[in-house]
PDB file of C-alpha atoms in Angstrom:
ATOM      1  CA  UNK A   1    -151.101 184.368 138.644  1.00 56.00           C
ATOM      2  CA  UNK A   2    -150.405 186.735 135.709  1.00 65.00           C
ATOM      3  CA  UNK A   3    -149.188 189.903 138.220  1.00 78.00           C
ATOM      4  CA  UNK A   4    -145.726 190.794 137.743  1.00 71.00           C
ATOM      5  CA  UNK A   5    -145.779 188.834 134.934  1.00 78.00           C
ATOM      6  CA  UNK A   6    -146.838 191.498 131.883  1.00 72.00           C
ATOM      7  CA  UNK A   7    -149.741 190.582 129.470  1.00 70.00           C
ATOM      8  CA  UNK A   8    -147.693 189.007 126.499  1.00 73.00           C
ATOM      9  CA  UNK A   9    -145.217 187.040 128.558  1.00 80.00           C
ATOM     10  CA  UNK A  10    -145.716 182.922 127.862  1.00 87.00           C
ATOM     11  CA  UNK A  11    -144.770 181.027 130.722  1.00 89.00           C
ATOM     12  CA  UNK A  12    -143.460 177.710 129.713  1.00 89.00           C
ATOM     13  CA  UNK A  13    -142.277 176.162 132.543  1.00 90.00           C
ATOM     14  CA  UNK A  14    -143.415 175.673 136.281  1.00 90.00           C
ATOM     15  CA  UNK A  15    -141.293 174.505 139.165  1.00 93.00           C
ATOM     16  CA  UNK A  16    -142.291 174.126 142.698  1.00 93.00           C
ATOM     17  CA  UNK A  17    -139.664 175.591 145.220  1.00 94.00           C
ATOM     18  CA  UNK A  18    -139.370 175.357 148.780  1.00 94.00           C
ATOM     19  CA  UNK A  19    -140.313 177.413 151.291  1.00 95.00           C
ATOM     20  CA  UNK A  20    -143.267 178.783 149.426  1.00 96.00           C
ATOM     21  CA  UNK A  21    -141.479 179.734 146.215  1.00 96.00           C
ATOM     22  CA  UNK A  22    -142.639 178.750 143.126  1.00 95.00           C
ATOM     23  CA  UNK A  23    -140.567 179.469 139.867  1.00 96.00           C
ATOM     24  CA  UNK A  24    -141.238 180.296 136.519  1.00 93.00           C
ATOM     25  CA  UNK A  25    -139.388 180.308 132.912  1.00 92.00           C
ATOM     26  CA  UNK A  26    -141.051 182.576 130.973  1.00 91.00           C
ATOM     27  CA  UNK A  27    -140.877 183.944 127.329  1.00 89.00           C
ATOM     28  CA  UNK A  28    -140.321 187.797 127.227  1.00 82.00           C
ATOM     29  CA  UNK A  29    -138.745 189.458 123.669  1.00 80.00           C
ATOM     30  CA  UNK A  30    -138.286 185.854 123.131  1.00 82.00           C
ATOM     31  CA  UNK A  31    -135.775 185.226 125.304  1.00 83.00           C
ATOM     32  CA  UNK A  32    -136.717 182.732 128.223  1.00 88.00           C
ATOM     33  CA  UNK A  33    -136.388 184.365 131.754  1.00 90.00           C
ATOM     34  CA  UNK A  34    -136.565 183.171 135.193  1.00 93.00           C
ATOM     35  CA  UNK A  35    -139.469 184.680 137.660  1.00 93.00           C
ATOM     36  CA  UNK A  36    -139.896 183.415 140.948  1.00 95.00           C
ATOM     37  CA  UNK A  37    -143.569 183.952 143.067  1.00 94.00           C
ATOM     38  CA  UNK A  38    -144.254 183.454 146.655  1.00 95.00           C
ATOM     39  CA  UNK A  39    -147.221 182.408 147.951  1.00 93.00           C
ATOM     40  CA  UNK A  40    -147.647 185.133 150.537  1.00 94.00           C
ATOM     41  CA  UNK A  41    -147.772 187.595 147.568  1.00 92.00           C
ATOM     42  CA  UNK A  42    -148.430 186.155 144.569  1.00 90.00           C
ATOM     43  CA  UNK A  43    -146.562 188.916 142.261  1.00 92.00           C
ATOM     44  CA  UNK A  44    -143.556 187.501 140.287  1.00 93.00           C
ATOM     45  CA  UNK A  45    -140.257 188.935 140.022  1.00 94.00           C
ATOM     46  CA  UNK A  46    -136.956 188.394 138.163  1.00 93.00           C
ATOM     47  CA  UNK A  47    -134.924 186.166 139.794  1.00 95.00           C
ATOM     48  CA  UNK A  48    -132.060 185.998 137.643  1.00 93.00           C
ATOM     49  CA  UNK A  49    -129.329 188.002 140.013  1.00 95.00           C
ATOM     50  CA  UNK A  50    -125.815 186.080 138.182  1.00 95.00           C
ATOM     51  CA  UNK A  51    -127.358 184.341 135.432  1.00 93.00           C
ATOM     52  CA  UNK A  52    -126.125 185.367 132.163  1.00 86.00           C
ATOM     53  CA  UNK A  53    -129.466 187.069 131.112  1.00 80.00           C
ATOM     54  CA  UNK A  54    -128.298 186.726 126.910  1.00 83.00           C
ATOM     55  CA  UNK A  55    -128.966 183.042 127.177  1.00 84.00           C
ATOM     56  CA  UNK A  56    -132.297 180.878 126.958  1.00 87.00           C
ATOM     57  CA  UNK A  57    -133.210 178.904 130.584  1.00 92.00           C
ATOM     58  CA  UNK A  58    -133.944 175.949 129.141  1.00 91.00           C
ATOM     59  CA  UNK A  59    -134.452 173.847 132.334  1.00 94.00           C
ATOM     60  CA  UNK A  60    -134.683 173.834 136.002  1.00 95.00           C
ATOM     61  CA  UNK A  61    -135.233 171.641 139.170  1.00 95.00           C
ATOM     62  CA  UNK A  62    -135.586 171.958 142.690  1.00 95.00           C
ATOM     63  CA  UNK A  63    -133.749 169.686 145.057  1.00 94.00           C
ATOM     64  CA  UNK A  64    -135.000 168.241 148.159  1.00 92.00           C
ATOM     65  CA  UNK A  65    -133.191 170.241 150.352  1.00 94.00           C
ATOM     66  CA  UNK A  66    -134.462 173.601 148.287  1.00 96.00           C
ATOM     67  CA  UNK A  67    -131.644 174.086 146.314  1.00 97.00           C
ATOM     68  CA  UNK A  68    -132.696 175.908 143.086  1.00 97.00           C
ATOM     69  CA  UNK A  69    -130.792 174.727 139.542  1.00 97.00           C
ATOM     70  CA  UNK A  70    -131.313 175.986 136.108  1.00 96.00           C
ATOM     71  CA  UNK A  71    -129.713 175.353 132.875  1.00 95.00           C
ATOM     72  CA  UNK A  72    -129.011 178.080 130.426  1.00 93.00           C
ATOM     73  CA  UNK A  73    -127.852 177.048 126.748  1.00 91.00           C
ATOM     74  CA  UNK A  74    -124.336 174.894 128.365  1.00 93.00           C
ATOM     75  CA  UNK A  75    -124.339 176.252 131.589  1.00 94.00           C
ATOM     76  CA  UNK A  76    -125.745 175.162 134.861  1.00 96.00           C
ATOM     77  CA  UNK A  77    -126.495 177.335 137.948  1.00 96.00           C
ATOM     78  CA  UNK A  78    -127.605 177.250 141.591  1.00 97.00           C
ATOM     79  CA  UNK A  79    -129.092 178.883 144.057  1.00 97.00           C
ATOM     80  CA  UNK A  80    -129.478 178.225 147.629  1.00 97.00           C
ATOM     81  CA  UNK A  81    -131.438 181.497 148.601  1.00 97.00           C
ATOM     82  CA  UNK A  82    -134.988 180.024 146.592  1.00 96.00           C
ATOM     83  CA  UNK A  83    -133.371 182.153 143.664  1.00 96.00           C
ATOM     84  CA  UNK A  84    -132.434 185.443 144.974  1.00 96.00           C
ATOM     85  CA  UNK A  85    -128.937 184.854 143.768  1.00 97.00           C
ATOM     86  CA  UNK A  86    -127.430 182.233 141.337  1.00 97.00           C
ATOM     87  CA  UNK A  87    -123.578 180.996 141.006  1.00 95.00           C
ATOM     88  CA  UNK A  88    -122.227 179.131 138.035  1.00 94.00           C
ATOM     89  CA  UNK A  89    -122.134 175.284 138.716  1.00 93.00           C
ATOM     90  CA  UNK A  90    -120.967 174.010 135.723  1.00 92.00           C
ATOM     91  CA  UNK A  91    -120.288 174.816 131.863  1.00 92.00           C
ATOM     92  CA  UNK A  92    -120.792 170.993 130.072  1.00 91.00           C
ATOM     93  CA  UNK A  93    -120.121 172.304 126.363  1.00 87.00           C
ATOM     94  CA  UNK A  94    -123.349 170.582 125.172  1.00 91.00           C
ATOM     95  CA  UNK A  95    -126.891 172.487 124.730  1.00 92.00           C
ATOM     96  CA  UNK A  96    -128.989 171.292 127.703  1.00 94.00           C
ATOM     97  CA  UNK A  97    -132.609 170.557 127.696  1.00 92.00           C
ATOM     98  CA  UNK A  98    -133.500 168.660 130.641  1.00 93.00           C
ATOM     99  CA  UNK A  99    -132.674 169.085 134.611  1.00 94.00           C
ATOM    100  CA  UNK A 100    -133.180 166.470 137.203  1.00 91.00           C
ATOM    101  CA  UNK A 101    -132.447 167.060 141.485  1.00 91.00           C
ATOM    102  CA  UNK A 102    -132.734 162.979 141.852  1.00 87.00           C
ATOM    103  CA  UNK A 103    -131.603 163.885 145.713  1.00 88.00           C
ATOM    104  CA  UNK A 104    -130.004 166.944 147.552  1.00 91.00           C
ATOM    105  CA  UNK A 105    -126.414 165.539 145.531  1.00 90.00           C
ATOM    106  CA  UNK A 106    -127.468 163.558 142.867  1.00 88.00           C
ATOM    107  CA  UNK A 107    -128.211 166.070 139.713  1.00 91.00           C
ATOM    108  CA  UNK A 108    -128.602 165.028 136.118  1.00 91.00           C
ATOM    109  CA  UNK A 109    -128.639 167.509 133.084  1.00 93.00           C
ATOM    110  CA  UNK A 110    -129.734 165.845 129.594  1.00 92.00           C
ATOM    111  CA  UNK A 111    -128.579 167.500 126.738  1.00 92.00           C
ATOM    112  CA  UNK A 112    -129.512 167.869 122.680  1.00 92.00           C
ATOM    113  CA  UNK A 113    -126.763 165.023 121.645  1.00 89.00           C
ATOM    114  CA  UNK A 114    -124.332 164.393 124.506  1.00 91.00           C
ATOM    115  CA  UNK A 115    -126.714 162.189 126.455  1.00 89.00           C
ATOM    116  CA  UNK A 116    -126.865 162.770 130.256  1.00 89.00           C
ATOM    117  CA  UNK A 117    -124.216 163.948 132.705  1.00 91.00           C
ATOM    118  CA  UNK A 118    -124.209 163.518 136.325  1.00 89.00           C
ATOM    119  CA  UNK A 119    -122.922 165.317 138.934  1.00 91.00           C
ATOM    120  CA  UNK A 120    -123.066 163.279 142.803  1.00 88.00           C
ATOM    121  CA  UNK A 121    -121.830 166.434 144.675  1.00 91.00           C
ATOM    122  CA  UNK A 122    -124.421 168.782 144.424  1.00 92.00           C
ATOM    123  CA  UNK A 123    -123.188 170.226 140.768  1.00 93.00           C
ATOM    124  CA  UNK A 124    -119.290 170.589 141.733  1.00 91.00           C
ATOM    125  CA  UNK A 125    -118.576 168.052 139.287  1.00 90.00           C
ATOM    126  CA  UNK A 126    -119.916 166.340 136.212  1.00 91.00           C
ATOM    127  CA  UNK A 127    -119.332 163.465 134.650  1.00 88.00           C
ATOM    128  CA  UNK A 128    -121.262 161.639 131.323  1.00 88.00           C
ATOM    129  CA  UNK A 129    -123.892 158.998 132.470  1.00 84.00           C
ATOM    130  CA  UNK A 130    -124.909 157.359 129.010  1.00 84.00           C
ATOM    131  CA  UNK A 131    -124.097 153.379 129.027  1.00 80.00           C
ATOM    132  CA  UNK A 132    -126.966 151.634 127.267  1.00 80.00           C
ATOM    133  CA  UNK A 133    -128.661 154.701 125.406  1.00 81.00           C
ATOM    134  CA  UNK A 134    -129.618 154.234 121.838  1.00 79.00           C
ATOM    135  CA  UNK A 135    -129.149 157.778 121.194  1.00 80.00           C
ATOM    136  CA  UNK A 136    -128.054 161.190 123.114  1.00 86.00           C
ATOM    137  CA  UNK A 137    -131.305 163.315 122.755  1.00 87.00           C
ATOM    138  CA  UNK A 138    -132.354 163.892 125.928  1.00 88.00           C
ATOM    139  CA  UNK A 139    -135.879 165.263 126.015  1.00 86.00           C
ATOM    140  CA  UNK A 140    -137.307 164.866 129.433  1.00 86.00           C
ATOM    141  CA  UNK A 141    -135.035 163.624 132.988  1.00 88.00           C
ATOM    142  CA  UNK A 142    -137.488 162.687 136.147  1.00 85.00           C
ATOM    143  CA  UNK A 143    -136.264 160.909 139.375  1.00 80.00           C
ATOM    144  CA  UNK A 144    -138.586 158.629 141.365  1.00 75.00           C
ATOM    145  CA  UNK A 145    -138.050 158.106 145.111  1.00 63.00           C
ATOM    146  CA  UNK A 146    -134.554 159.393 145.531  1.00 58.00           C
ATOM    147  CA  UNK A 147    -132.611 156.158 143.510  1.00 62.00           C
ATOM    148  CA  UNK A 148    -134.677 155.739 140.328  1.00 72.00           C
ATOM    149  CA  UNK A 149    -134.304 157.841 137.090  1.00 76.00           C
ATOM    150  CA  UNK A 150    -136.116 157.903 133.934  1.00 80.00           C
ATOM    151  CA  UNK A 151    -134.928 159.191 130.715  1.00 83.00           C
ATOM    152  CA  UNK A 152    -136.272 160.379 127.415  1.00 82.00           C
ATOM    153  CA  UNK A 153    -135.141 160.310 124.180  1.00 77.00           C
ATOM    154  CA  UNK A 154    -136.662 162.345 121.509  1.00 71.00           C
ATOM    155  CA  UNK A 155    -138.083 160.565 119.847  1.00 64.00           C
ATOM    156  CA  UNK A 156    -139.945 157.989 121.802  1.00 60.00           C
ATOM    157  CA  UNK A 157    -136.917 155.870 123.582  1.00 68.00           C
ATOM    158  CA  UNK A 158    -138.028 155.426 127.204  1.00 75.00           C
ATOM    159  CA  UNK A 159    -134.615 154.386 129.783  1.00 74.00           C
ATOM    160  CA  UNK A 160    -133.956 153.689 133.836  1.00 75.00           C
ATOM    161  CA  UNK A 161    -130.986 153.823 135.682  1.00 76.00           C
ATOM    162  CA  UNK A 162    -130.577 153.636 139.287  1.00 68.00           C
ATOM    163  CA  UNK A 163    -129.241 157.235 140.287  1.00 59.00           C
ATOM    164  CA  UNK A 164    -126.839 155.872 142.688  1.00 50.00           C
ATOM    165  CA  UNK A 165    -123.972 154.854 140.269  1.00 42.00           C
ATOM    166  CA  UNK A 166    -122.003 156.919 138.116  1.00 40.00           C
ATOM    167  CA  UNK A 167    -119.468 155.696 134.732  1.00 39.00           C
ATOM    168  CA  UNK A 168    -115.416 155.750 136.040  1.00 38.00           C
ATOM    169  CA  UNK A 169    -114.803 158.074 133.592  1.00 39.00           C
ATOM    170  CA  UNK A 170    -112.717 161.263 134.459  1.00 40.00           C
ATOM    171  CA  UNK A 171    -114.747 163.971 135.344  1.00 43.00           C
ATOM    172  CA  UNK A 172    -115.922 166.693 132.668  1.00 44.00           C
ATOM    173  CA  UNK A 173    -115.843 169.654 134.689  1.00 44.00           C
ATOM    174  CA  UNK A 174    -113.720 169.980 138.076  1.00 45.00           C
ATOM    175  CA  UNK A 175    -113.233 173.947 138.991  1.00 46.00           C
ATOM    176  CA  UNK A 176    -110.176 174.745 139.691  1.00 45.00           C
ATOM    177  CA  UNK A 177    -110.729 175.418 143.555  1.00 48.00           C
ATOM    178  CA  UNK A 178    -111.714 171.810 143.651  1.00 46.00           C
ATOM    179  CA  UNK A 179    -109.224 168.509 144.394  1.00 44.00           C
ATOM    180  CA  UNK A 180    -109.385 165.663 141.843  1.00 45.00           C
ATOM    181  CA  UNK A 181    -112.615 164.018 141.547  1.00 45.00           C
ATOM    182  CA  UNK A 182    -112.100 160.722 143.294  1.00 42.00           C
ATOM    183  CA  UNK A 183    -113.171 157.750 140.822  1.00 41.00           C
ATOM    184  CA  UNK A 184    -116.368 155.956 141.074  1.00 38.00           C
ATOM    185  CA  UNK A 185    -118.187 153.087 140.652  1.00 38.00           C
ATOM    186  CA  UNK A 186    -119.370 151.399 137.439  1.00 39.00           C
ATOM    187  CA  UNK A 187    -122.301 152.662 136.028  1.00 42.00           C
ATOM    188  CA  UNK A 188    -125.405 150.557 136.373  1.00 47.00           C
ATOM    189  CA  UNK A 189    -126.592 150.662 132.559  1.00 57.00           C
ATOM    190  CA  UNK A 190    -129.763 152.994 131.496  1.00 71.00           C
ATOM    191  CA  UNK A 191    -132.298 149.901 130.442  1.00 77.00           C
ATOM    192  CA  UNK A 192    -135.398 150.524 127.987  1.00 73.00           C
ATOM    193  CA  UNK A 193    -138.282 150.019 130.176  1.00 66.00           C
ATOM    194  CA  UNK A 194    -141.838 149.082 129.863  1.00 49.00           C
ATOM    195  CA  UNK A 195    -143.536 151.219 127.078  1.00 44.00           C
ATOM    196  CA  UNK A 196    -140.287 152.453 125.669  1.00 40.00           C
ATOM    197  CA  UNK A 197    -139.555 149.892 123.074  1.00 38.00           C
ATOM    198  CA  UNK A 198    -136.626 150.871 121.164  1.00 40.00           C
ATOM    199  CA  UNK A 199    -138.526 149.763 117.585  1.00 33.00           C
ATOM    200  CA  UNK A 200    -141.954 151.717 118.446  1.00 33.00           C
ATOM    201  CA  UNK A 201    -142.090 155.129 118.761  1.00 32.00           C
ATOM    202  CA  UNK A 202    -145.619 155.052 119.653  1.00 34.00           C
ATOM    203  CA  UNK A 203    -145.128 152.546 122.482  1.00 37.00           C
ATOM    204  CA  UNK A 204    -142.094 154.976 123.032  1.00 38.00           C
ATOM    205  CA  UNK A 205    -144.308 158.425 123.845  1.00 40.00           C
ATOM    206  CA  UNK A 206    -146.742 156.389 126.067  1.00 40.00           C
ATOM    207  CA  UNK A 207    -143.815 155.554 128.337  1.00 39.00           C
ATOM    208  CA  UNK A 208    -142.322 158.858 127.982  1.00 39.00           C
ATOM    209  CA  UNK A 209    -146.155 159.993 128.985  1.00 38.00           C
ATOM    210  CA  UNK A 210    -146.069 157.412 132.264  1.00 38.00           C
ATOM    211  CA  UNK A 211    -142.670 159.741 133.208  1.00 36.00           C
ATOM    212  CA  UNK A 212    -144.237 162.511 133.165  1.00 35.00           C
ATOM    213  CA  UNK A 213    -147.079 161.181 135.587  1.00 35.00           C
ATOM    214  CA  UNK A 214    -143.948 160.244 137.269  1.00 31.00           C
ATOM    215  CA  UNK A 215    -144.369 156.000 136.638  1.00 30.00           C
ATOM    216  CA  UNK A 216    -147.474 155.874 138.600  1.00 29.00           C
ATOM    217  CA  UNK A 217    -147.935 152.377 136.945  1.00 26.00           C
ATOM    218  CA  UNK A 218    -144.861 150.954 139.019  1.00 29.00           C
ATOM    219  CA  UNK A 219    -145.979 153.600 142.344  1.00 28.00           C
ATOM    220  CA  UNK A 220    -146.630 151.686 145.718  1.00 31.00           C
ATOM    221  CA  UNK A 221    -149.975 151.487 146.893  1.00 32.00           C
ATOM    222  CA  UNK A 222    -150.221 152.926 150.253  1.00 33.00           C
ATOM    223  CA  UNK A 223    -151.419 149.776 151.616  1.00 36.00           C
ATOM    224  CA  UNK A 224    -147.751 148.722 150.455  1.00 33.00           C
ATOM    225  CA  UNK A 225    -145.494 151.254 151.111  1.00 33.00           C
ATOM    226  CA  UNK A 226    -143.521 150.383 154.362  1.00 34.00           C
ATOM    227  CA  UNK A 227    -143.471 152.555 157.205  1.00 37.00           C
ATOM    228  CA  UNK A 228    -140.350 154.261 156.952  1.00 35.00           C
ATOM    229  CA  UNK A 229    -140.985 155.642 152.879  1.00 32.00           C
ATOM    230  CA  UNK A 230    -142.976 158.051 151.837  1.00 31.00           C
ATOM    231  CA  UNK A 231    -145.390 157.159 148.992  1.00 26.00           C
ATOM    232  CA  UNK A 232    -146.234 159.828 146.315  1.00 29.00           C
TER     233      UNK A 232
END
């Protein structure tokens, strides 16, 4: 899995792409750079084509639909050729950390004191998405079944939020090709949930460790799952 790669390079984070593609951040001169594999070859190679190569990729996710997102320092960018070429989404002014593709619209970016933003649009615009969080850390951002989120703090705050809703606050980044973001609904508030007490930090990591199993305490049973939903 190493070829392409070069002996020394650390790879510290895995996503899985459509369409066969799997993608890769991956610590060269210690700066972290985006590889992408396909199965059919197994040999990485840069996929970085309009990504400002001078910052750290700090995040990414994969949306249903294939759609490729990673966050660099305060930018976000997408790709919709399984990273053969990227475009600039967003700039959010706040270090990111964290990427979420809750559904082929619906992406979250958590950042290192600004909390969460949310763009419902695909990443044309943002918005902040932090009613009910203690504090604005964001560590770790996982969606569950298209309308559930989870979200970490650092350290050990576990929160939910239904992925659906959005604050009516004005939006943080509209390009300048793009009309007026039309308002939208109150936010449904983040909520600590089970194992993310906000006065234990040890109850805190379990919770945050149930995320990153993706909450299979709370999953469906097959026996349970209606016909119509897929259960994983």
């Amino acid at each position: 899995m190493h070829n392409g790669l070069g002996a020394s390079a650390a790879v510290t984070i895995l996503a899985d792409g459509t369409g066969g593609w799997i993608f890769a951040v991956v610590k060269i001169d210690n700066i972290m750079r985006l590889r992408r594999l396909h199965r059919s070859t197994m040999t990485w190679e840069p996929a970085e084509a309009g990504i400002d190569t001078s910052k750290h990729i700090n995040a990414l996710a994969v949306s249903p639909d294939g759609t490729v997102y990673a966050a660099a320092w305060d930018r976000v960018f997408m790709s919709k050729d399984h990273g053969g070429t990227w475009t600039q989404a967003a700039i959010l002014n706040d270090y990111l950390q964290a990427l979420c593709a809750a559904s082929d619209t619906v992406i979250l970016a958590g950042t290192v004191g600004a909390g969460v933003y949310r763009s419902g649009d695909g990443g044309a615009t943002w918005r902040p998405y932090n009613e009910g969080f203690e504090k604005l850390n964001i560590s770790l951002l996982r969606a569950w079944r298209g309308n559930l989120a989870f979200a970490a703090e650092s350290p050990g705050f576990l929160y939910s939020s239904k992925t659906g809703y959005a604050p009516a606050a004005p939006a943080l980044y509209v390009p300048a090709d793009k009309a007026p973001a039309v308002p939208m609904p109150a936010l449904l508030r983040w909520s600590t949930v089970a194992g993310g007490s906000k006065h234990n930090s040890a109850k805190g990591n379990r919770g945050r460790n149930q995320v990153l199993g993706l909450a299979k305490s709370t999953r469906p049973s097959p026996s349970t799952c209606p016909s119509s939903t897929t259960c994983r």
